[in-house]
């Protein structure tokens, strides 16, 4: 309980410190043969003044969304991302309430929250990045070099995944959070009582409630006329969980760490006193 009562001060102190697309051809014909036949008959008939041109309707191409990508400026962006990750781990290390938790609980919370915390760090540090198409080897080369299996096990960054990540970051930029708002929001993210198998789940729940209360007070102090800001911040924060740690790892850190396990590296950083 004592650690719970001093969480606000702890967080405050820490703050101070491809190619051709086939989506709409054979797949549409197989999935909806009736509609395809009707449209085919309409295309074969004499066009009228008000005939509907199906080809003119824009549609979202699944092939485009699944296209794998990589960073356009990997050397520069990976360096910035690494600095954000170090700050993220140091933020957790400098919270006495976190250090009071059982080691297994610390590991579970770290595994659950490092990616959302990192995204908050990208937003706070205003790290902007662009992506480009990933270079792909031929299938024959993958087979000959036995590269097919390892690549299948990893989550490759796609246009869809990166778009979701950039959209999330831009939402935080639009909120224009202060450093203290970021700090207390990180506290609510770290102390998540919904993480499975926590031994000190009630203690963690109390810490999250305290962090949320402190965030609410800061919001009221800095934005007294905006009654909906606190709810908007929490709603935006809920989108963090939709970004997978695999996407973050492969996009920002795989070029740096190679085949190493990023979570193991984070544990080593966290336990290094």
PDB file of C-alpha atoms in Angstrom:
ATOM      1  CA  UNK A   1       0.000   0.000   0.000  1.00  0.00           C
ATOM      2  CA  UNK A   2       2.913   2.320   0.811  1.00  0.00           C
ATOM      3  CA  UNK A   3       4.344   1.871  -2.704  1.00  0.00           C
ATOM      4  CA  UNK A   4       0.889   2.532  -4.125  1.00  0.00           C
ATOM      5  CA  UNK A   5       0.533   5.851  -2.271  1.00  0.00           C
ATOM      6  CA  UNK A   6       3.851   7.134  -3.621  1.00  0.00           C
ATOM      7  CA  UNK A   7       3.397   6.120  -7.263  1.00  0.00           C
ATOM      8  CA  UNK A   8       2.494   9.662  -8.336  1.00  0.00           C
ATOM      9  CA  UNK A   9       5.765  10.988  -6.940  1.00  0.00           C
ATOM     10  CA  UNK A  10       7.698   8.118  -8.530  1.00  0.00           C
ATOM     11  CA  UNK A  11       6.312   8.786 -11.987  1.00  0.00           C
ATOM     12  CA  UNK A  12       6.850  12.517 -11.547  1.00  0.00           C
ATOM     13  CA  UNK A  13      10.492  11.958 -10.572  1.00  0.00           C
ATOM     14  CA  UNK A  14      11.038   9.588 -13.481  1.00  0.00           C
ATOM     15  CA  UNK A  15       9.510  12.165 -15.828  1.00  0.00           C
ATOM     16  CA  UNK A  16      12.013  14.709 -14.701  1.00  0.00           C
ATOM     17  CA  UNK A  17      14.907  12.470 -15.428  1.00  0.00           C
ATOM     18  CA  UNK A  18       4.664  -6.192 -56.520  1.00  0.00           C
ATOM     19  CA  UNK A  19       3.144  -6.132 -58.891  1.00  0.00           C
ATOM     20  CA  UNK A  20      -0.096  -7.215 -60.668  1.00  0.00           C
ATOM     21  CA  UNK A  21      -3.183  -7.419 -58.488  1.00  0.00           C
ATOM     22  CA  UNK A  22      -5.550 -10.396 -58.745  1.00  0.00           C
ATOM     23  CA  UNK A  23      -7.905  -9.467 -55.906  1.00  0.00           C
ATOM     24  CA  UNK A  24     -10.804  -8.354 -58.078  1.00  0.00           C
ATOM     25  CA  UNK A  25     -10.678 -10.941 -60.842  1.00  0.00           C
ATOM     26  CA  UNK A  26     -10.802 -14.647 -60.109  1.00  0.00           C
ATOM     27  CA  UNK A  27     -11.462 -14.206 -56.382  1.00  0.00           C
ATOM     28  CA  UNK A  28     -14.587 -12.104 -56.976  1.00  0.00           C
ATOM     29  CA  UNK A  29     -15.774 -14.571 -59.583  1.00  0.00           C
ATOM     30  CA  UNK A  30     -15.445 -17.499 -57.194  1.00  0.00           C
ATOM     31  CA  UNK A  31     -16.804 -15.769 -54.096  1.00  0.00           C
ATOM     32  CA  UNK A  32     -19.850 -14.208 -55.712  1.00  0.00           C
ATOM     33  CA  UNK A  33     -20.714 -16.019 -58.966  1.00  0.00           C
ATOM     34  CA  UNK A  34     -24.302 -14.670 -59.125  1.00  0.00           C
ATOM     35  CA  UNK A  35     -23.206 -11.054 -58.895  1.00  0.00           C
ATOM     36  CA  UNK A  36     -20.401 -11.713 -61.376  1.00  0.00           C
ATOM     37  CA  UNK A  37     -22.848 -13.209 -63.923  1.00  0.00           C
ATOM     38  CA  UNK A  38     -25.251 -10.277 -63.569  1.00  0.00           C
ATOM     39  CA  UNK A  39     -22.478  -7.742 -64.059  1.00  0.00           C
ATOM     40  CA  UNK A  40     -21.116  -9.714 -67.008  1.00  0.00           C
ATOM     41  CA  UNK A  41     -24.535  -9.620 -68.694  1.00  0.00           C
ATOM     42  CA  UNK A  42     -24.737  -5.898 -68.069  1.00  0.00           C
ATOM     43  CA  UNK A  43     -21.308  -5.410 -69.614  1.00  0.00           C
ATOM     44  CA  UNK A  44     -22.328  -7.401 -72.712  1.00  0.00           C
ATOM     45  CA  UNK A  45     -25.562  -5.503 -73.162  1.00  0.00           C
ATOM     46  CA  UNK A  46     -25.836  -2.173 -74.917  1.00  0.00           C
ATOM     47  CA  UNK A  47     -24.781   0.517 -72.471  1.00  0.00           C
ATOM     48  CA  UNK A  48     -27.464   3.035 -71.611  1.00  0.00           C
ATOM     49  CA  UNK A  49     -27.062   6.607 -70.525  1.00  0.00           C
ATOM     50  CA  UNK A  50     -27.380   5.652 -66.861  1.00  0.00           C
ATOM     51  CA  UNK A  51     -25.511   2.344 -66.972  1.00  0.00           C
ATOM     52  CA  UNK A  52     -23.351   1.533 -63.968  1.00  0.00           C
ATOM     53  CA  UNK A  53     -19.636   1.260 -64.627  1.00  0.00           C
ATOM     54  CA  UNK A  54     -18.293  -1.243 -62.093  1.00  0.00           C
ATOM     55  CA  UNK A  55     -14.705  -0.681 -63.169  1.00  0.00           C
ATOM     56  CA  UNK A  56     -14.875   2.972 -62.152  1.00  0.00           C
ATOM     57  CA  UNK A  57     -15.621   2.191 -58.489  1.00  0.00           C
ATOM     58  CA  UNK A  58     -12.520   2.518 -56.291  1.00  0.00           C
ATOM     59  CA  UNK A  59     -11.820  -0.443 -54.012  1.00  0.00           C
ATOM     60  CA  UNK A  60      -9.280  -1.346 -51.385  1.00  0.00           C
ATOM     61  CA  UNK A  61      -6.863  -3.913 -52.743  1.00  0.00           C
ATOM     62  CA  UNK A  62      -5.870  -6.663 -50.330  1.00  0.00           C
ATOM     63  CA  UNK A  63      -2.683  -7.325 -52.306  1.00  0.00           C
ATOM     64  CA  UNK A  64      -1.600  -3.740 -51.647  1.00  0.00           C
ATOM     65  CA  UNK A  65      -2.329  -3.978 -47.917  1.00  0.00           C
ATOM     66  CA  UNK A  66      -0.307  -7.198 -47.581  1.00  0.00           C
ATOM     67  CA  UNK A  67       2.738  -5.792 -49.372  1.00  0.00           C
ATOM     68  CA  UNK A  68       5.801  -6.111 -47.144  1.00  0.00           C
ATOM     69  CA  UNK A  69       7.799  -2.982 -46.406  1.00  0.00           C
ATOM     70  CA  UNK A  70      10.925  -1.806 -44.592  1.00  0.00           C
ATOM     71  CA  UNK A  71      12.256   1.515 -43.324  1.00  0.00           C
ATOM     72  CA  UNK A  72      13.293   4.006 -45.985  1.00  0.00           C
ATOM     73  CA  UNK A  73      16.153   5.376 -43.802  1.00  0.00           C
ATOM     74  CA  UNK A  74      17.003   2.383 -41.586  1.00  0.00           C
ATOM     75  CA  UNK A  75      20.320   3.660 -40.200  1.00  0.00           C
ATOM     76  CA  UNK A  76      18.887   6.937 -38.947  1.00  0.00           C
ATOM     77  CA  UNK A  77      15.482   5.654 -37.796  1.00  0.00           C
ATOM     78  CA  UNK A  78      16.828   2.518 -36.087  1.00  0.00           C
ATOM     79  CA  UNK A  79      19.181   4.744 -34.089  1.00  0.00           C
ATOM     80  CA  UNK A  80      16.303   6.981 -32.994  1.00  0.00           C
ATOM     81  CA  UNK A  81      14.126   3.952 -32.205  1.00  0.00           C
ATOM     82  CA  UNK A  82      16.883   2.393 -30.101  1.00  0.00           C
ATOM     83  CA  UNK A  83      17.204   5.594 -28.077  1.00  0.00           C
ATOM     84  CA  UNK A  84      13.442   5.582 -27.464  1.00  0.00           C
ATOM     85  CA  UNK A  85      13.582   1.951 -26.341  1.00  0.00           C
ATOM     86  CA  UNK A  86      16.390   2.666 -23.873  1.00  0.00           C
ATOM     87  CA  UNK A  87      14.384   5.549 -22.391  1.00  0.00           C
ATOM     88  CA  UNK A  88      11.360   3.251 -22.147  1.00  0.00           C
ATOM     89  CA  UNK A  89      13.219   0.629 -20.125  1.00  0.00           C
ATOM     90  CA  UNK A  90      14.838   3.258 -17.908  1.00  0.00           C
ATOM     91  CA  UNK A  91      11.404   4.721 -17.162  1.00  0.00           C
ATOM     92  CA  UNK A  92      10.271   1.334 -15.832  1.00  0.00           C
ATOM     93  CA  UNK A  93      13.502   0.741 -13.909  1.00  0.00           C
ATOM     94  CA  UNK A  94      13.197   4.064 -12.103  1.00  0.00           C
ATOM     95  CA  UNK A  95       9.753   3.302 -10.667  1.00  0.00           C
ATOM     96  CA  UNK A  96      10.222   1.915  -7.136  1.00  0.00           C
ATOM     97  CA  UNK A  97       6.671   0.530  -7.197  1.00  0.00           C
ATOM     98  CA  UNK A  98       7.597  -1.584 -10.220  1.00  0.00           C
ATOM     99  CA  UNK A  99      10.728  -2.864  -8.500  1.00  0.00           C
ATOM    100  CA  UNK A 100       8.652  -3.930  -5.476  1.00  0.00           C
ATOM    101  CA  UNK A 101       6.736  -6.434  -7.608  1.00  0.00           C
ATOM    102  CA  UNK A 102       7.694 -10.128  -7.732  1.00  0.00           C
ATOM    103  CA  UNK A 103      10.199 -10.879 -10.520  1.00  0.00           C
ATOM    104  CA  UNK A 104       7.658 -12.965 -12.455  1.00  0.00           C
ATOM    105  CA  UNK A 105       5.167 -10.095 -12.333  1.00  0.00           C
ATOM    106  CA  UNK A 106       7.833  -7.689 -13.575  1.00  0.00           C
ATOM    107  CA  UNK A 107       8.561  -9.988 -16.517  1.00  0.00           C
ATOM    108  CA  UNK A 108       4.842 -10.404 -17.344  1.00  0.00           C
ATOM    109  CA  UNK A 109       4.219  -6.651 -17.247  1.00  0.00           C
ATOM    110  CA  UNK A 110       7.329  -5.948 -19.342  1.00  0.00           C
ATOM    111  CA  UNK A 111       6.252  -8.495 -21.955  1.00  0.00           C
ATOM    112  CA  UNK A 112       2.771  -6.953 -22.061  1.00  0.00           C
ATOM    113  CA  UNK A 113       3.633  -3.266 -22.086  1.00  0.00           C
ATOM    114  CA  UNK A 114       6.992  -2.713 -23.790  1.00  0.00           C
ATOM    115  CA  UNK A 115       5.493  -2.263 -27.273  1.00  0.00           C
ATOM    116  CA  UNK A 116       2.732   0.210 -26.214  1.00  0.00           C
ATOM    117  CA  UNK A 117       5.283   2.130 -24.135  1.00  0.00           C
ATOM    118  CA  UNK A 118       7.648   2.249 -27.105  1.00  0.00           C
ATOM    119  CA  UNK A 119       4.899   3.636 -29.354  1.00  0.00           C
ATOM    120  CA  UNK A 120       4.160   6.310 -26.745  1.00  0.00           C
ATOM    121  CA  UNK A 121       7.872   7.105 -26.813  1.00  0.00           C
ATOM    122  CA  UNK A 122       7.858   7.433 -30.618  1.00  0.00           C
ATOM    123  CA  UNK A 123       4.945   9.848 -30.333  1.00  0.00           C
ATOM    124  CA  UNK A 124       6.513  11.858 -27.510  1.00  0.00           C
ATOM    125  CA  UNK A 125       9.872  12.140 -29.286  1.00  0.00           C
ATOM    126  CA  UNK A 126       8.121  12.949 -32.589  1.00  0.00           C
ATOM    127  CA  UNK A 127       9.958  10.206 -34.462  1.00  0.00           C
ATOM    128  CA  UNK A 128       8.707  10.326 -38.047  1.00  0.00           C
ATOM    129  CA  UNK A 129       9.538   7.598 -40.528  1.00  0.00           C
ATOM    130  CA  UNK A 130       8.696   6.416 -44.017  1.00  0.00           C
ATOM    131  CA  UNK A 131       8.719   2.932 -45.503  1.00  0.00           C
ATOM    132  CA  UNK A 132       9.494   1.428 -48.876  1.00  0.00           C
ATOM    133  CA  UNK A 133       8.973  -1.943 -50.528  1.00  0.00           C
ATOM    134  CA  UNK A 134      11.025  -4.743 -49.013  1.00  0.00           C
ATOM    135  CA  UNK A 135      13.509  -6.425 -51.336  1.00  0.00           C
ATOM    136  CA  UNK A 136      12.265  -9.957 -51.944  1.00  0.00           C
ATOM    137  CA  UNK A 137      14.283 -12.962 -53.014  1.00  0.00           C
ATOM    138  CA  UNK A 138      12.985 -15.444 -55.541  1.00  0.00           C
ATOM    139  CA  UNK A 139      11.243 -18.548 -54.231  1.00  0.00           C
ATOM    140  CA  UNK A 140      13.997 -20.716 -55.723  1.00  0.00           C
ATOM    141  CA  UNK A 141      16.670 -18.800 -53.819  1.00  0.00           C
ATOM    142  CA  UNK A 142      14.713 -19.159 -50.570  1.00  0.00           C
ATOM    143  CA  UNK A 143      14.492 -22.905 -51.044  1.00  0.00           C
ATOM    144  CA  UNK A 144      18.151 -23.314 -51.991  1.00  0.00           C
ATOM    145  CA  UNK A 145      19.345 -21.214 -49.057  1.00  0.00           C
ATOM    146  CA  UNK A 146      16.812 -22.763 -46.671  1.00  0.00           C
ATOM    147  CA  UNK A 147      15.426 -19.319 -45.871  1.00  0.00           C
ATOM    148  CA  UNK A 148      11.755 -20.121 -46.233  1.00  0.00           C
ATOM    149  CA  UNK A 149      11.082 -21.470 -42.737  1.00  0.00           C
ATOM    150  CA  UNK A 150      12.643 -18.644 -40.666  1.00  0.00           C
ATOM    151  CA  UNK A 151      10.808 -15.988 -42.667  1.00  0.00           C
ATOM    152  CA  UNK A 152       7.515 -17.797 -42.245  1.00  0.00           C
ATOM    153  CA  UNK A 153       7.917 -17.673 -38.454  1.00  0.00           C
ATOM    154  CA  UNK A 154       8.366 -13.903 -38.303  1.00  0.00           C
ATOM    155  CA  UNK A 155       5.721 -11.240 -38.706  1.00  0.00           C
ATOM    156  CA  UNK A 156       6.776  -9.241 -41.726  1.00  0.00           C
ATOM    157  CA  UNK A 157       5.875  -5.511 -41.683  1.00  0.00           C
ATOM    158  CA  UNK A 158       3.105  -4.755 -44.165  1.00  0.00           C
ATOM    159  CA  UNK A 159       1.519  -1.614 -45.543  1.00  0.00           C
ATOM    160  CA  UNK A 160      -1.578  -2.336 -43.432  1.00  0.00           C
ATOM    161  CA  UNK A 161       0.383  -2.756 -40.201  1.00  0.00           C
ATOM    162  CA  UNK A 162       2.553   0.319 -40.721  1.00  0.00           C
ATOM    163  CA  UNK A 163      -0.489   2.419 -41.657  1.00  0.00           C
ATOM    164  CA  UNK A 164      -2.161   1.411 -38.399  1.00  0.00           C
ATOM    165  CA  UNK A 165       0.973   2.314 -36.444  1.00  0.00           C
ATOM    166  CA  UNK A 166       1.396   5.706 -38.102  1.00  0.00           C
ATOM    167  CA  UNK A 167      -2.313   6.461 -37.601  1.00  0.00           C
ATOM    168  CA  UNK A 168      -1.965   5.698 -33.896  1.00  0.00           C
ATOM    169  CA  UNK A 169       1.068   7.972 -33.531  1.00  0.00           C
ATOM    170  CA  UNK A 170      -0.654  10.810 -35.380  1.00  0.00           C
ATOM    171  CA  UNK A 171      -3.610  10.587 -32.999  1.00  0.00           C
ATOM    172  CA  UNK A 172      -1.268  11.240 -30.085  1.00  0.00           C
ATOM    173  CA  UNK A 173       0.328  14.100 -31.976  1.00  0.00           C
ATOM    174  CA  UNK A 174      -3.118  15.644 -32.469  1.00  0.00           C
ATOM    175  CA  UNK A 175      -3.685  15.456 -28.687  1.00  0.00           C
ATOM    176  CA  UNK A 176      -0.429  17.376 -28.116  1.00  0.00           C
ATOM    177  CA  UNK A 177       0.196  15.749 -24.735  1.00  0.00           C
ATOM    178  CA  UNK A 178       2.442  17.430 -22.199  1.00  0.00           C
ATOM    179  CA  UNK A 179       5.439  15.539 -20.740  1.00  0.00           C
ATOM    180  CA  UNK A 180       3.532  14.928 -17.505  1.00  0.00           C
ATOM    181  CA  UNK A 181       0.507  13.594 -19.400  1.00  0.00           C
ATOM    182  CA  UNK A 182       2.793  11.198 -21.231  1.00  0.00           C
ATOM    183  CA  UNK A 183       4.418  10.134 -17.951  1.00  0.00           C
ATOM    184  CA  UNK A 184       1.178   9.305 -16.145  1.00  0.00           C
ATOM    185  CA  UNK A 185      -0.247   7.641 -19.252  1.00  0.00           C
ATOM    186  CA  UNK A 186       2.813   5.405 -19.321  1.00  0.00           C
ATOM    187  CA  UNK A 187       2.096   4.561 -15.679  1.00  0.00           C
ATOM    188  CA  UNK A 188      -1.437   3.441 -16.529  1.00  0.00           C
ATOM    189  CA  UNK A 189       0.018   1.339 -19.353  1.00  0.00           C
ATOM    190  CA  UNK A 190       2.679  -0.380 -17.254  1.00  0.00           C
ATOM    191  CA  UNK A 191       0.443  -1.332 -14.336  1.00  0.00           C
ATOM    192  CA  UNK A 192      -2.136  -3.418 -16.175  1.00  0.00           C
ATOM    193  CA  UNK A 193      -4.006  -5.764 -13.798  1.00  0.00           C
ATOM    194  CA  UNK A 194      -5.511  -7.656 -16.751  1.00  0.00           C
ATOM    195  CA  UNK A 195      -2.169  -9.309 -17.547  1.00  0.00           C
ATOM    196  CA  UNK A 196      -2.642 -13.043 -16.840  1.00  0.00           C
ATOM    197  CA  UNK A 197      -1.135 -14.834 -13.817  1.00  0.00           C
ATOM    198  CA  UNK A 198      -0.044 -11.788 -11.827  1.00  0.00           C
ATOM    199  CA  UNK A 199       0.672 -12.666  -8.200  1.00  0.00           C
ATOM    200  CA  UNK A 200       0.194  -9.063  -7.092  1.00  0.00           C
ATOM    201  CA  UNK A 201      -2.782  -8.272  -9.330  1.00  0.00           C
ATOM    202  CA  UNK A 202      -4.632  -6.239  -6.650  1.00  0.00           C
ATOM    203  CA  UNK A 203      -1.528  -4.174  -5.956  1.00  0.00           C
ATOM    204  CA  UNK A 204      -1.038  -3.567  -9.687  1.00  0.00           C
ATOM    205  CA  UNK A 205      -4.708  -2.577 -10.034  1.00  0.00           C
ATOM    206  CA  UNK A 206      -4.298  -0.005  -7.251  1.00  0.00           C
ATOM    207  CA  UNK A 207      -1.215   1.415  -8.953  1.00  0.00           C
ATOM    208  CA  UNK A 208      -3.075   1.767 -12.242  1.00  0.00           C
ATOM    209  CA  UNK A 209      -5.971   3.547 -10.546  1.00  0.00           C
ATOM    210  CA  UNK A 210      -3.550   5.942  -8.868  1.00  0.00           C
ATOM    211  CA  UNK A 211      -1.829   6.676 -12.176  1.00  0.00           C
ATOM    212  CA  UNK A 212      -5.185   7.289 -13.879  1.00  0.00           C
ATOM    213  CA  UNK A 213      -6.247   9.617 -11.071  1.00  0.00           C
ATOM    214  CA  UNK A 214      -2.984  11.562 -11.360  1.00  0.00           C
ATOM    215  CA  UNK A 215      -3.438  11.794 -15.142  1.00  0.00           C
ATOM    216  CA  UNK A 216      -6.978  13.108 -14.664  1.00  0.00           C
ATOM    217  CA  UNK A 217      -5.753  15.798 -12.263  1.00  0.00           C
ATOM    218  CA  UNK A 218      -3.006  16.922 -14.639  1.00  0.00           C
ATOM    219  CA  UNK A 219      -5.466  17.096 -17.539  1.00  0.00           C
ATOM    220  CA  UNK A 220      -7.872  19.222 -15.486  1.00  0.00           C
ATOM    221  CA  UNK A 221      -5.038  21.497 -14.414  1.00  0.00           C
ATOM    222  CA  UNK A 222      -3.599  22.016 -17.902  1.00  0.00           C
ATOM    223  CA  UNK A 223      -6.902  22.007 -19.818  1.00  0.00           C
ATOM    224  CA  UNK A 224      -9.639  23.173 -17.416  1.00  0.00           C
ATOM    225  CA  UNK A 225     -12.062  23.991 -20.218  1.00  0.00           C
ATOM    226  CA  UNK A 226     -11.775  20.655 -22.025  1.00  0.00           C
ATOM    227  CA  UNK A 227     -14.029  18.223 -20.166  1.00  0.00           C
ATOM    228  CA  UNK A 228     -13.588  15.447 -22.731  1.00  0.00           C
ATOM    229  CA  UNK A 229      -9.795  15.443 -23.013  1.00  0.00           C
ATOM    230  CA  UNK A 230      -9.199  12.762 -20.357  1.00  0.00           C
ATOM    231  CA  UNK A 231     -11.628  10.378 -22.077  1.00  0.00           C
ATOM    232  CA  UNK A 232     -10.024  11.077 -25.476  1.00  0.00           C
ATOM    233  CA  UNK A 233      -6.583  10.278 -24.090  1.00  0.00           C
ATOM    234  CA  UNK A 234      -7.724   6.935 -22.667  1.00  0.00           C
ATOM    235  CA  UNK A 235      -9.597   6.108 -25.868  1.00  0.00           C
ATOM    236  CA  UNK A 236      -6.536   6.850 -27.974  1.00  0.00           C
ATOM    237  CA  UNK A 237      -4.375   4.805 -25.604  1.00  0.00           C
ATOM    238  CA  UNK A 238      -6.663   1.806 -26.113  1.00  0.00           C
ATOM    239  CA  UNK A 239      -5.530   1.645 -29.760  1.00  0.00           C
ATOM    240  CA  UNK A 240      -1.967   0.863 -28.643  1.00  0.00           C
ATOM    241  CA  UNK A 241      -2.874  -2.778 -28.051  1.00  0.00           C
ATOM    242  CA  UNK A 242      -3.791  -3.211 -31.728  1.00  0.00           C
ATOM    243  CA  UNK A 243      -0.117  -2.804 -32.739  1.00  0.00           C
ATOM    244  CA  UNK A 244       1.684  -6.125 -32.408  1.00  0.00           C
ATOM    245  CA  UNK A 245       5.132  -6.395 -30.796  1.00  0.00           C
ATOM    246  CA  UNK A 246       6.194  -8.442 -33.826  1.00  0.00           C
ATOM    247  CA  UNK A 247       5.604  -5.486 -36.142  1.00  0.00           C
ATOM    248  CA  UNK A 248       7.640  -3.191 -33.888  1.00  0.00           C
ATOM    249  CA  UNK A 249      10.473  -5.708 -33.594  1.00  0.00           C
ATOM    250  CA  UNK A 250      10.780  -6.495 -37.305  1.00  0.00           C
ATOM    251  CA  UNK A 251      10.404  -2.905 -38.491  1.00  0.00           C
ATOM    252  CA  UNK A 252      12.664  -1.046 -36.066  1.00  0.00           C
ATOM    253  CA  UNK A 253      15.017  -3.550 -34.423  1.00  0.00           C
ATOM    254  CA  UNK A 254      15.603  -6.598 -36.626  1.00  0.00           C
ATOM    255  CA  UNK A 255      18.175  -4.681 -38.737  1.00  0.00           C
ATOM    256  CA  UNK A 256      20.073  -3.963 -35.490  1.00  0.00           C
ATOM    257  CA  UNK A 257      19.776  -7.115 -33.365  1.00  0.00           C
ATOM    258  CA  UNK A 258      19.786  -9.720 -36.151  1.00  0.00           C
ATOM    259  CA  UNK A 259      18.374 -13.029 -34.946  1.00  0.00           C
ATOM    260  CA  UNK A 260      18.526 -12.129 -31.230  1.00  0.00           C
ATOM    261  CA  UNK A 261      15.386 -12.215 -29.100  1.00  0.00           C
ATOM    262  CA  UNK A 262      14.377  -8.625 -28.335  1.00  0.00           C
ATOM    263  CA  UNK A 263      12.413  -9.541 -25.212  1.00  0.00           C
ATOM    264  CA  UNK A 264      15.474 -11.247 -23.732  1.00  0.00           C
ATOM    265  CA  UNK A 265      17.516  -8.113 -24.413  1.00  0.00           C
ATOM    266  CA  UNK A 266      14.858  -5.993 -22.697  1.00  0.00           C
ATOM    267  CA  UNK A 267      14.930  -8.254 -19.628  1.00  0.00           C
ATOM    268  CA  UNK A 268      18.714  -7.917 -19.461  1.00  0.00           C
ATOM    269  CA  UNK A 269      18.411  -4.125 -19.680  1.00  0.00           C
ATOM    270  CA  UNK A 270      15.735  -4.062 -16.997  1.00  0.00           C
ATOM    271  CA  UNK A 271      17.668  -6.269 -14.556  1.00  0.00           C
ATOM    272  CA  UNK A 272      20.956  -4.446 -15.080  1.00  0.00           C
ATOM    273  CA  UNK A 273      21.169  -2.237 -12.005  1.00  0.00           C
TER     274      UNK A 273
END
